[in-house]
Amino acid sequence: MIIEGLLNLVMSLLEFVFSPISLPDLPGEVQTVLDAATSYFISAVGILGIFFDWNMIKVLTPLVIIIVNFKRLWDGIMFILRKIPFLGIE
Amino acid sequence: MVKRFTTTFLALILSLNMLFSTTFVSYYQAAELGGTIVWTLIETLFLSLGVSFQIADTVDKTSMDDIIADDIRTIAENIQDDSKKGPLLELADYIGNIVSHWDDVTGLTVPQTIWEALKYYCGSRAGVRPAYHPSDIDINLNGCTLEAFADYVSSYFGFELDSESYKFINAAYSKFTNCDYSCILISTTTDISQVYYYYFHKSYDYAFKEYSANEPYSHKLCFIKSDGSSPFLNSSFNFQYNPDGTSIKYYDSSQNKVFALNDSVSINYKALVIAKGGVYDFLDTFTRPENSTVEVDFGNIVNVSDFGTPSAEIYTGVTSSAVSGVTDIPADDYDILTPGRDLDKDEDKVVGDVIIGIPTGNELDDYRNGLITWEELMEKIGAKPVDTSKGETIDGKPIEDAIIDSTGSIIDTLLDIPAAILDGLLGLFVPSEGFFESFFERLNQFLEDKLGLLYAPIGLFIDLLTAIMNADTSDSTLYFPGIKFMEYEIVAPQNVDLDASEYIPVLKSTCHFITNVLLVFAVIILLQNKLKEVMSS
């Protein structure tokens, strides 16, 4: 509930901040080239799958992100817990 | 040849079908429109002549026919007993025919009352619905007598209403016109004879030879006026005696009040007891105190004075064989139906006094005034402690069971508290299922709309991540865009399945094993370093 509320708050702030902004899209030609490049990248994923087990990577990647950012995550959780009065965490 | 023939044939059928449908719809619409125009012209003509139409409060014959016939058929289909099912289905057809031809023969409108009565009668005959006359029925026969109705049915369709149904309708009709108020017993139990026994024998269970005063039977006592309205006391109640057993606790749902239905009202009994069809042995025979026999017709209004003055001890003189189906009732177990006693006098308190009936010739308020509330009665008798030996109940359960249930529910609630707290904390931090997915989708779309070309690289990155997330190791297909030289296509675009090769699968499994080991070790080393960092700081 807390995380949902915070994220919704962030979303509302973004909507408020960006409300006067509306930048144009990429030109069609550029977009076509980018799409082609993307398709090549995506195709390359298939080739990389020969050398790397994507299933293992999909499991380990979140774990690595958590370990690397452990301090920030810890601070974030404690920040939220401190807001709950009856827990008494200082 | 065959293909051509089939195509031609289908086209022909389709054309004919469309032509027919169009024609049919056109005719139908034309007929409907024409009928409306003609009817409007007729109506206008009559109105111009000063003839006003008054739509009678009658029944839509067609719909009533359908409703009743379907209702009865539904009842019949649910009956296991074939001896009842067959006649009931026949009756459904008869009713349909009666409704269709009623006004052709009699020239009168179809009174809904009759059909409702028949419907409920049929339900009760089938044994699947409690026999009762709905209290909301307006007893308005629109000039048709029930006798005439019965004669009509008998002569026109050759269908003889049996003696039971004739008595039921006839008695109800005639008696309703002759008394101010009537009392109707409505039972939702399967055997109304139990109801009757409980009323007049104060819950003596003849089958088990014991008192069961507090059995939670869903009995219903309804007083209705001769015009069919139900002014009060249309209530459900259980036989719940007060602690010293002098009265019935009676909840009147229409007034949302609990009464003590005691005997402080001077009444002349008139009760219409409509029994479940086929089960009315209990009404066959009553015995007067002086042992003379009174025959009581099925469905008839029973004037209790016919078989004994209420102040007399009706059943004390009854022999055990007097009541059909009851044998060997100990004389000591008879109760005395004695109105007019004063509850203040202990010697007048008789266990399980039951009085049903309403005054005739008196105003309704007199009867209301004769009732005291349950609380008043409790005050009057000094609010004695509950005697659990007599089976005091809480919400229809014996008090011991109610206490055990309550204790059990309290313990369950206490045991559920830790889990509830944990669920609450989890609910605080863990977002609902699908929240992140919808949130990031919303965020992505919003930024893409607002930032346009600036967001293109981020979009590209997201697409790449999505491709990785959706990547499946088992699929080694590679899209090959093809090779063109000038306008000549040398190699066409195609998907190349690398697993089709003889060596690729071997290479793939080997590489996967090595990279997996390396990755796991790398993560372990990372975790170790992070642990050191955390512990040192």
Short mmCIF file of C-alpha atoms in Angstrom, two decimals, chain A residues 1-4 7-8 11 14-15 18-19 21-26 34 38 40-43 45 47 49-58 60 63-64 67-68 70 80-81 84, chain B residues 427-432 435-436 439 442-443 446 449-454 456 460 463-464 467-469 471 473 478-479 481 498 504 508 511-512 515-516 519-520 523 526-527 530 534:
data_model
loop_
_atom_site.label_atom_id
_atom_site.label_comp_id
_atom_site.label_asym_id
_atom_site.label_seq_id
_atom_site.Cartn_x
_atom_site.Cartn_y
_atom_site.Cartn_z
CA MET A 1 0.00 0.00 0.00
CA ILE A 2 2.85 2.34 0.94
CA ILE A 3 4.91 1.54 -2.14
CA GLU A 4 1.88 1.78 -4.36
CA LEU A 7 4.81 5.31 -6.89
CA ASN A 8 1.42 6.80 -7.68
CA MET A 11 3.55 9.40 -11.29
CA LEU A 14 5.67 13.58 -13.27
CA GLU A 15 2.33 14.24 -14.91
CA PHE A 18 5.58 17.39 -17.75
CA SER A 19 2.08 18.66 -18.38
CA ILE A 21 5.79 19.70 -22.37
CA SER A 22 5.00 17.82 -25.54
CA LEU A 23 8.03 17.21 -27.72
CA PRO A 24 7.65 15.94 -31.29
CA ASP A 25 8.36 12.34 -32.25
CA LEU A 26 11.34 11.23 -34.23
CA LEU A 34 16.08 2.65 -35.42
CA THR A 38 16.40 -2.84 -32.89
CA TYR A 40 18.99 -6.70 -35.47
CA PHE A 41 19.72 -6.42 -31.78
CA ILE A 42 16.78 -8.59 -30.94
CA SER A 43 17.90 -11.12 -33.48
CA VAL A 45 19.74 -12.20 -28.66
CA ILE A 47 22.73 -15.91 -31.22
CA GLY A 49 21.53 -17.62 -26.44
CA ILE A 50 23.96 -20.14 -27.83
CA PHE A 51 26.64 -18.97 -25.40
CA PHE A 52 24.61 -17.76 -22.42
CA ASP A 53 21.76 -19.40 -20.64
CA TRP A 54 19.14 -16.69 -20.59
CA ASN A 55 17.17 -18.42 -17.90
CA MET A 56 20.16 -18.23 -15.55
CA ILE A 57 20.78 -14.62 -16.44
CA LYS A 58 17.17 -13.73 -15.77
CA LEU A 60 20.86 -13.69 -11.45
CA LEU A 63 20.02 -10.66 -7.53
CA VAL A 64 23.03 -8.72 -8.72
CA ILE A 67 23.43 -6.89 -3.99
CA VAL A 68 25.04 -3.93 -5.70
CA PHE A 70 21.99 -3.13 -1.07
CA ILE A 80 9.52 3.53 5.26
CA LEU A 81 9.65 1.55 8.50
CA ILE A 84 5.28 3.60 11.13
CA GLY B 427 -0.22 -5.46 2.47
CA LEU B 428 1.56 -2.28 3.53
CA PHE B 429 4.76 -3.04 1.66
CA VAL B 430 3.95 -5.52 -1.04
CA PRO B 431 2.02 -3.98 -3.89
CA SER B 432 -0.94 -5.78 -5.32
CA PHE B 435 0.60 -3.22 -10.05
CA PHE B 436 4.20 -2.87 -11.27
CA PHE B 439 2.51 1.15 -13.49
CA ARG B 442 1.58 3.67 -17.85
CA LEU B 443 4.85 5.45 -17.11
CA PHE B 446 3.34 8.81 -20.62
CA ASP B 449 3.96 10.83 -25.37
CA LYS B 450 5.58 13.75 -23.61
CA LEU B 451 9.26 13.42 -24.50
CA GLY B 452 8.91 12.23 -28.08
CA LEU B 453 12.32 11.97 -29.77
CA LEU B 454 14.21 12.39 -26.49
CA ALA B 456 13.63 7.20 -28.33
CA LEU B 460 15.17 1.34 -27.62
CA ASP B 463 12.74 -2.91 -26.19
CA LEU B 464 16.10 -4.59 -25.85
CA ALA B 467 13.66 -8.94 -25.80
CA ILE B 468 16.11 -10.32 -23.24
CA MET B 469 13.37 -10.94 -20.74
CA ALA B 471 14.43 -14.65 -24.65
CA THR B 473 17.32 -20.44 -24.59
CA LEU B 478 18.07 -16.29 -36.12
CA TYR B 479 16.31 -13.90 -38.45
CA PRO B 481 17.20 -10.32 -43.51
CA LEU B 498 20.62 -22.94 -35.55
CA ILE B 504 25.33 -26.12 -32.44
CA LYS B 508 25.25 -24.60 -26.77
CA CYS B 511 28.74 -23.06 -23.28
CA HIS B 512 25.71 -22.88 -21.02
CA THR B 515 28.90 -19.66 -18.36
CA ASN B 516 26.44 -20.71 -15.68
CA LEU B 519 28.12 -16.46 -13.43
CA VAL B 520 27.20 -18.19 -10.18
CA VAL B 523 27.62 -13.56 -7.98
CA LEU B 526 30.09 -10.17 -5.41
CA LEU B 527 27.98 -11.19 -2.46
CA LYS B 530 29.33 -6.78 -0.38
CA VAL B 534 28.62 -4.03 5.03
#
